[in-house]
Amino acid sequence: MDMREPLAIPLPPSLAAHAQGEIAILRLSRPEKRNALDDETILGIEMFFEALPDSVKAVVMHGEGEHFSAGLDLSELTERDIVEGIAHSRMWHRVFDTIQYGRIPVVAVLHGAVVGGGLELAAAAHVRVAERSVFYALPEGQRGIFVGGGGSVRITRLVGLARVMDMMLTGRAYSAEEGQTIGLSHYLAAPGEGLIKGLELAHRIAGNAPLTNFAVMHVLPRIAESDPASGLLTEALMAAIAQDDEEAKARLKAFLEKRAAKVGRN
Ligand code: 1HE
C-alpha cells in the first residue's frame, strides 16, 4: 500500500513532493528533458526545502524516468553575459547550501545519468544511494563551460582534486561500481530498488536525536575543514552540548537498562 501524501508546497511542474510520515520525497519530474535543471527547477528545490513542515525529519530526493539528472539545462545558457553568469552560479550555490546546511538530512537516490549539475546536486545531499544503472560525468569540458553548482568544492572533497581534474579534462565517466569505490556513493542498489533503500536509510536518520543530526550536518564538516587544534576544541564543545541534551540522557538510560537496539542489529 502506498502511504504517500502530496505535500502542500507550491512547486513547478518539473518537481513533485510527497510526504510519507516523517520523510519527505522530492522527485525531479522532467523526464522528457532527462531532468535537466532549469532556473525554475533550481528555485523550486529551494522553495521545497524552505517550506518543509517541522514534522519532516529526513528527505529523499530522486529522479523520474531513465536518469537522475542531465545537469544544467543547456538551452538556458546561450544568451548570458559574465555578470549574469556569476549571479546564476551564485544562485545555484545558495540553493545547494540550503540543502547541505539546512535543517534536514537528505538522501539522494541516483540512477542513469548523474552528470554536471546533476552530480553537483547529488553532492549537496548527505547520503547517496546509487542504482547500478548510474554513470557519473562532468561534461563541462566538452560543452566549453565550467562547473558552477559547487562541484569544484563538493565533488573534489568527495573524490579528490585529481579525479575531478581527470573527469573535467578527459570527459571520463564513472560507473556505479567505480563511483562506489571512489566515494561518490555510499550504497549500491539493484535497478529499481534505490528508492526503497533510500527510504529505509531516511527512516533511520529520522530516528536520531535532532541535535546529533544537526551536529553531523553543520559541525562535522566545519571541523573537517579546520586546523586540527580548532577542530578538536570544537568537537569537545559539541560533544559536551550533545551529551547534556535530555534526549541523549534518555537514550543512554535506555541502553543501560537494555531497552535500546544493539549496534549493527537494528
Ligand atoms: C537536455 C539536457 C540538458 C538532455 N539541457 N536539454 N549536461 C550535459 O552535457 C548532458 C547532456 N545530455 C546528455 O548527454 C544526454 O541527454 C543524456 C546522457 C543525459 C541522456 O541521453 P538520452 O539519449 O536518454 O536523452 P537525449 O535524447 O539526449 O535527450 C532527451 C531530451 O532531453 C532532448 O531534448 P528533445 O527536445 O530533443 O527531446 C535533449 O536535448 C534534452 N536534454 N540533457 C537541456 N542538459 C551549474 S553549472 C552545471 C554545468 C553542467 O551541468 S554542464 C553538463 C550539462
Tab-separated table of C-alpha atoms and ligand atoms in Angstrom:
chain	number	residue	atom	x	y	z
A	1	MET	CA	0.000	0.000	0.000
A	2	ASP	CA	1.342	3.447	-0.933
A	3	MET	CA	1.189	5.658	2.166
A	4	ARG	CA	2.427	8.745	0.369
A	5	GLU	CA	0.524	12.007	0.577
A	6	PRO	CA	1.129	15.094	-1.575
A	7	LEU	CA	2.939	17.894	0.272
A	8	ALA	CA	1.224	21.260	0.054
A	9	ILE	CA	4.246	23.180	-1.253
A	10	PRO	CA	3.777	25.167	-4.486
A	11	LEU	CA	6.324	23.718	-6.917
A	12	PRO	CA	6.976	23.992	-10.670
A	13	PRO	CA	5.801	21.086	-12.859
A	14	SER	CA	9.398	19.819	-13.007
A	15	LEU	CA	9.209	18.803	-9.325
A	16	ALA	CA	6.864	16.646	-7.265
A	17	ALA	CA	6.785	16.380	-3.475
A	18	HIS	CA	5.206	13.830	-1.182
A	19	ALA	CA	5.283	13.021	2.498
A	20	GLN	CA	5.476	9.556	3.968
A	21	GLY	CA	5.239	10.040	7.720
A	22	GLU	CA	8.409	11.836	8.843
A	23	ILE	CA	10.009	11.518	5.400
A	24	ALA	CA	9.516	13.963	2.525
A	25	ILE	CA	10.200	12.749	-1.006
A	26	LEU	CA	11.308	15.210	-3.677
A	27	ARG	CA	11.194	13.916	-7.248
A	28	LEU	CA	12.808	15.624	-10.220
A	29	SER	CA	9.933	15.261	-12.691
A	30	ARG	CA	11.100	16.450	-16.077
A	31	PRO	CA	11.951	13.107	-17.656
A	32	GLU	CA	11.363	14.356	-21.208
A	33	LYS	CA	14.439	16.600	-20.697
A	34	ARG	CA	16.277	13.995	-18.610
A	35	ASN	CA	15.621	16.122	-15.505
A	36	ALA	CA	17.831	18.918	-16.833
A	37	LEU	CA	17.925	21.673	-14.224
A	38	ASP	CA	16.485	24.983	-15.418
A	39	ASP	CA	16.185	28.062	-13.186
A	40	GLU	CA	12.581	27.259	-12.325
A	41	THR	CA	13.584	23.835	-11.040
A	42	ILE	CA	16.538	25.128	-9.014
A	43	LEU	CA	14.339	27.783	-7.374
A	44	GLY	CA	11.643	25.146	-6.825
A	45	ILE	CA	14.170	22.983	-4.966
A	46	GLU	CA	14.930	25.955	-2.716
A	47	MET	CA	11.212	26.510	-2.125
A	48	PHE	CA	10.762	22.836	-1.221
A	49	PHE	CA	13.495	22.861	1.426
A	50	GLU	CA	12.410	26.190	2.880
A	51	ALA	CA	8.743	25.189	3.162
A	52	LEU	CA	9.129	21.721	4.717
A	53	PRO	CA	6.925	21.334	7.783
A	54	ASP	CA	8.554	20.655	11.169
A	55	SER	CA	7.114	17.130	11.093
A	56	VAL	CA	9.612	16.194	8.346
A	57	LYS	CA	12.823	14.695	9.743
A	58	ALA	CA	14.571	13.455	6.583
A	59	VAL	CA	14.285	13.929	2.821
A	60	VAL	CA	14.736	11.504	-0.064
A	61	MET	CA	15.490	13.075	-3.433
A	62	HIS	CA	15.254	11.068	-6.662
A	63	GLY	CA	14.529	11.420	-10.371
A	64	GLU	CA	11.692	10.313	-12.647
A	65	GLY	CA	12.412	8.449	-15.876
A	66	GLU	CA	15.657	6.862	-17.005
A	67	HIS	CA	18.060	9.365	-15.412
A	68	PHE	CA	18.560	11.231	-12.146
A	69	SER	CA	19.650	14.417	-13.938
A	70	ALA	CA	21.389	15.558	-17.132
A	71	GLY	CA	22.667	18.639	-15.280
A	72	LEU	CA	22.290	22.267	-16.177
A	73	ASP	CA	19.596	22.985	-18.771
A	74	LEU	CA	21.935	23.903	-21.605
A	75	SER	CA	19.177	25.648	-23.566
A	76	GLU	CA	19.167	28.435	-20.926
A	77	LEU	CA	22.868	29.140	-21.261
A	78	THR	CA	23.230	30.765	-24.644
A	79	GLU	CA	22.446	34.444	-24.020
A	80	ARG	CA	24.011	35.061	-20.600
A	81	ASP	CA	26.792	37.660	-20.121
A	82	ILE	CA	29.547	37.450	-17.462
A	83	VAL	CA	27.671	39.316	-14.725
A	84	GLU	CA	24.570	37.211	-15.287
A	85	GLY	CA	26.708	34.069	-15.319
A	86	ILE	CA	28.178	34.885	-11.901
A	87	ALA	CA	24.716	35.620	-10.481
A	88	HIS	CA	23.410	32.352	-11.923
A	89	SER	CA	26.187	30.289	-10.377
A	90	ARG	CA	25.755	32.072	-7.035
A	91	MET	CA	22.043	31.271	-7.165
A	92	TRP	CA	22.867	27.558	-7.520
A	93	HIS	CA	25.342	27.910	-4.615
A	94	ARG	CA	22.655	29.459	-2.431
A	95	VAL	CA	20.149	26.710	-3.203
A	96	PHE	CA	22.608	23.842	-2.749
A	97	ASP	CA	23.808	25.385	0.528
A	98	THR	CA	20.162	25.314	1.618
A	99	ILE	CA	20.287	21.545	1.040
A	100	GLN	CA	23.660	20.841	2.647
A	101	TYR	CA	23.347	23.239	5.563
A	102	GLY	CA	19.602	23.144	6.082
A	103	ARG	CA	17.588	21.631	8.919
A	104	ILE	CA	17.059	18.204	7.427
A	105	PRO	CA	19.394	15.409	6.281
A	106	VAL	CA	18.939	14.445	2.621
A	107	VAL	CA	19.380	11.042	0.971
A	108	ALA	CA	19.869	11.206	-2.821
A	109	VAL	CA	18.809	8.152	-4.821
A	110	LEU	CA	20.694	8.099	-8.120
A	111	HIS	CA	20.184	6.222	-11.370
A	112	GLY	CA	21.131	6.689	-15.014
A	113	ALA	CA	22.895	9.953	-15.815
A	114	VAL	CA	24.194	11.873	-12.805
A	115	VAL	CA	26.141	14.450	-14.734
A	116	GLY	CA	27.302	18.034	-14.485
A	117	GLY	CA	24.903	19.990	-12.296
A	118	GLY	CA	23.097	16.710	-11.523
A	119	LEU	CA	26.240	15.431	-9.835
A	120	GLU	CA	26.643	18.777	-8.068
A	121	LEU	CA	23.085	18.444	-6.767
A	122	ALA	CA	23.757	14.883	-5.602
A	123	ALA	CA	26.957	16.039	-3.878
A	124	ALA	CA	24.956	18.530	-1.788
A	125	ALA	CA	22.995	15.633	-0.242
A	126	HIS	CA	24.261	13.889	2.891
A	127	VAL	CA	23.927	10.240	1.842
A	128	ARG	CA	23.928	8.842	-1.709
A	129	VAL	CA	22.387	5.569	-2.907
A	130	ALA	CA	23.307	4.558	-6.467
A	131	GLU	CA	21.389	2.086	-8.571
A	132	ARG	CA	23.637	0.019	-10.812
A	133	SER	CA	22.483	1.937	-13.910
A	134	VAL	CA	24.271	5.074	-12.682
A	135	PHE	CA	27.003	6.846	-14.602
A	136	TYR	CA	28.749	9.956	-13.331
A	137	ALA	CA	30.426	12.559	-15.529
A	138	LEU	CA	31.372	16.222	-15.639
A	139	PRO	CA	30.930	17.063	-19.343
A	140	GLU	CA	31.557	20.759	-18.747
A	141	GLY	CA	34.852	20.484	-20.638
A	142	GLN	CA	33.137	19.183	-23.771
A	143	ARG	CA	30.483	21.913	-23.517
A	144	GLY	CA	33.109	24.661	-23.179
A	145	ILE	CA	31.962	25.695	-19.699
A	146	PHE	CA	32.949	25.095	-16.064
A	147	VAL	CA	31.211	23.663	-13.023
A	148	GLY	CA	29.037	26.333	-11.395
A	149	GLY	CA	26.911	24.481	-8.865
A	150	GLY	CA	29.539	23.967	-6.185
A	151	GLY	CA	31.174	20.941	-7.809
A	152	SER	CA	34.704	22.279	-7.562
A	153	VAL	CA	34.229	22.406	-3.790
A	154	ARG	CA	31.913	19.475	-3.032
A	155	ILE	CA	32.941	16.872	-5.626
A	156	THR	CA	36.652	17.469	-5.044
A	157	ARG	CA	36.041	16.848	-1.343
A	158	LEU	CA	34.224	13.605	-2.131
A	159	VAL	CA	36.687	12.063	-4.571
A	160	GLY	CA	39.773	14.299	-4.609
A	161	LEU	CA	41.108	17.021	-6.884
A	162	ALA	CA	42.994	14.641	-9.197
A	163	ARG	CA	39.873	12.667	-10.136
A	164	VAL	CA	37.783	15.777	-10.771
A	165	MET	CA	40.548	17.173	-12.955
A	166	ASP	CA	40.559	13.975	-14.995
A	167	MET	CA	36.747	13.922	-15.267
A	168	MET	CA	36.646	17.519	-16.496
A	169	LEU	CA	39.630	17.348	-18.828
A	170	THR	CA	39.001	13.965	-20.465
A	171	GLY	CA	35.231	13.591	-20.079
A	172	ARG	CA	35.754	10.349	-18.177
A	173	ALA	CA	32.580	8.717	-16.879
A	174	TYR	CA	32.490	6.504	-13.784
A	175	SER	CA	30.171	3.513	-13.467
A	176	ALA	CA	28.080	2.763	-10.372
A	177	GLU	CA	30.663	0.282	-9.073
A	178	GLU	CA	33.557	2.684	-9.705
A	179	GLY	CA	31.611	5.527	-8.085
A	180	GLN	CA	31.065	3.368	-5.019
A	181	THR	CA	34.785	2.581	-4.831
A	182	ILE	CA	35.965	6.185	-5.124
A	183	GLY	CA	33.337	7.605	-2.764
A	184	LEU	CA	30.672	9.130	-4.988
A	185	SER	CA	28.035	6.866	-3.459
A	186	HIS	CA	27.638	5.306	-0.027
A	187	TYR	CA	25.330	2.425	-1.073
A	188	LEU	CA	24.666	0.434	-4.230
A	189	ALA	CA	21.185	-0.833	-5.091
A	190	ALA	CA	19.743	-3.059	-7.785
A	191	PRO	CA	17.858	-1.315	-10.627
A	192	GLY	CA	14.504	-0.028	-9.346
A	193	GLU	CA	15.393	-0.663	-5.691
A	194	GLY	CA	17.207	2.566	-4.863
A	195	LEU	CA	14.138	4.363	-3.555
A	196	ILE	CA	13.313	1.563	-1.117
A	197	LYS	CA	16.895	1.654	0.171
A	198	GLY	CA	16.818	5.456	0.333
A	199	LEU	CA	13.594	5.417	2.356
A	200	GLU	CA	14.992	2.818	4.737
A	201	LEU	CA	18.050	4.999	5.354
A	202	ALA	CA	15.912	8.121	5.735
A	203	HIS	CA	13.818	6.388	8.419
A	204	ARG	CA	16.997	5.528	10.333
A	205	ILE	CA	18.214	9.121	10.072
A	206	ALA	CA	14.808	10.436	11.195
A	207	GLY	CA	15.095	8.261	14.313
A	208	ASN	CA	18.274	10.005	15.509
A	209	ALA	CA	18.297	12.710	18.157
A	210	PRO	CA	17.747	16.032	16.327
A	211	LEU	CA	20.823	17.539	17.975
A	212	THR	CA	23.005	14.712	16.665
A	213	ASN	CA	21.716	15.232	13.121
A	214	PHE	CA	22.373	18.957	13.482
A	215	ALA	CA	25.923	18.332	14.690
A	216	VAL	CA	26.646	15.881	11.875
A	217	MET	CA	25.274	18.220	9.190
A	218	HIS	CA	26.640	21.528	10.459
A	219	VAL	CA	29.504	20.944	12.852
A	220	LEU	CA	31.262	17.862	11.460
A	221	PRO	CA	32.023	19.376	8.005
A	222	ARG	CA	33.356	22.562	9.631
A	223	ILE	CA	35.602	20.531	11.924
A	224	ALA	CA	36.864	18.522	8.951
A	225	GLU	CA	37.817	21.788	7.213
A	226	SER	CA	39.514	23.417	10.199
A	227	ASP	CA	43.013	23.072	11.598
A	228	PRO	CA	43.294	20.060	13.951
A	229	ALA	CA	43.608	22.052	17.180
A	230	SER	CA	40.498	24.142	16.455
A	231	GLY	CA	38.714	21.023	15.217
A	232	LEU	CA	39.384	19.098	18.414
A	233	LEU	CA	38.258	22.003	20.555
A	234	THR	CA	35.051	22.383	18.540
A	235	GLU	CA	34.489	18.630	18.811
A	236	ALA	CA	34.825	18.763	22.590
A	237	LEU	CA	32.329	21.631	22.799
A	238	MET	CA	29.839	19.861	20.537
A	239	ALA	CA	30.241	16.576	22.413
A	240	ALA	CA	29.517	18.311	25.730
A	241	ILE	CA	26.471	20.096	24.310
A	242	ALA	CA	25.111	16.875	22.788
A	243	GLN	CA	25.518	14.770	25.934
A	244	ASP	CA	23.783	17.440	28.022
A	245	ASP	CA	20.652	17.182	25.866
A	246	GLU	CA	17.652	15.496	27.528
A	247	GLU	CA	17.237	13.211	24.528
A	248	ALA	CA	20.818	11.953	24.886
A	249	LYS	CA	20.266	11.254	28.576
A	250	ALA	CA	17.078	9.304	27.826
A	251	ARG	CA	18.813	7.303	25.096
A	252	LEU	CA	21.824	6.444	27.259
A	253	LYS	CA	19.489	5.372	30.076
A	254	ALA	CA	17.565	3.167	27.649
A	255	PHE	CA	20.797	1.479	26.602
A	256	LEU	CA	21.964	0.919	30.167
A	257	GLU	CA	18.559	-0.569	31.029
A	258	LYS	CA	18.866	-2.858	27.979
A	259	ARG	CA	15.893	-1.267	26.206
A	260	ALA	CA	17.881	0.001	23.184
A	261	ALA	CA	18.884	-1.777	19.981
A	262	LYS	CA	22.448	-3.062	19.842
A	263	VAL	CA	24.855	-1.770	17.222
A	264	GLY	CA	24.566	-3.476	13.849
A	265	ARG	CA	21.403	-5.371	14.805
A	266	ASN	CA	18.668	-2.778	14.176
B	1	1HE	C1	18.734	18.444	-22.336
B	1	1HE	C2	19.838	18.191	-21.491
B	1	1HE	C3	20.455	19.311	-20.869
B	1	1HE	C4	19.145	16.311	-22.266
B	1	1HE	N1	19.944	20.532	-21.114
B	1	1HE	N2	18.277	19.683	-22.531
B	1	1HE	N3	24.784	18.348	-19.272
B	1	1HE	C5	25.215	17.617	-20.300
B	1	1HE	O1	26.111	17.992	-21.035
B	1	1HE	C6	24.465	16.342	-20.541
B	1	1HE	C7	23.653	16.446	-21.832
B	1	1HE	N4	22.754	15.313	-22.002
B	1	1HE	C8	23.163	14.085	-22.420
B	1	1HE	O2	24.342	13.811	-22.599
B	1	1HE	C9	22.082	13.063	-22.668
B	1	1HE	O3	20.854	13.758	-22.824
B	1	1HE	C10	21.911	12.025	-21.518
B	1	1HE	C11	23.134	11.092	-21.498
B	1	1HE	C12	21.758	12.705	-20.169
B	1	1HE	C13	20.623	11.208	-21.747
B	1	1HE	O4	20.635	10.650	-23.071
B	1	1HE	P1	19.263	10.177	-23.721
B	1	1HE	O5	19.626	9.502	-25.027
B	1	1HE	O6	18.484	9.388	-22.725
B	1	1HE	O7	18.394	11.501	-23.988
B	1	1HE	P2	18.524	12.579	-25.173
B	1	1HE	O8	17.830	12.073	-26.393
B	1	1HE	O9	19.952	13.026	-25.321
B	1	1HE	O10	17.749	13.816	-24.571
B	1	1HE	C14	16.330	13.853	-24.475
B	1	1HE	C15	15.918	15.301	-24.469
B	1	1HE	O11	16.453	15.952	-23.331
B	1	1HE	C16	16.472	16.078	-25.662
B	1	1HE	O12	15.533	17.088	-25.999
B	1	1HE	P3	14.499	16.918	-27.233
B	1	1HE	O13	13.728	18.188	-27.193
B	1	1HE	O14	15.368	16.751	-28.442
B	1	1HE	O15	13.688	15.697	-26.921
B	1	1HE	C17	17.721	16.715	-25.112
B	1	1HE	O16	18.105	17.869	-25.794
B	1	1HE	C18	17.228	17.084	-23.716
B	1	1HE	N5	18.342	17.254	-22.793
B	1	1HE	N6	20.066	16.863	-21.476
B	1	1HE	C19	18.904	20.688	-21.924
B	1	1HE	N7	21.478	19.175	-20.022
B	1	1HE	C20	25.633	25.000	-12.670
B	1	1HE	S1	26.754	24.578	-13.802
B	1	1HE	C21	26.479	22.957	-14.260
B	1	1HE	C22	27.055	22.705	-15.597
B	1	1HE	C23	26.507	21.455	-16.215
B	1	1HE	O17	25.626	20.826	-15.711
B	1	1HE	S2	27.270	21.006	-17.666
B	1	1HE	C24	26.561	19.478	-18.097
B	1	1HE	C25	25.319	19.627	-18.914
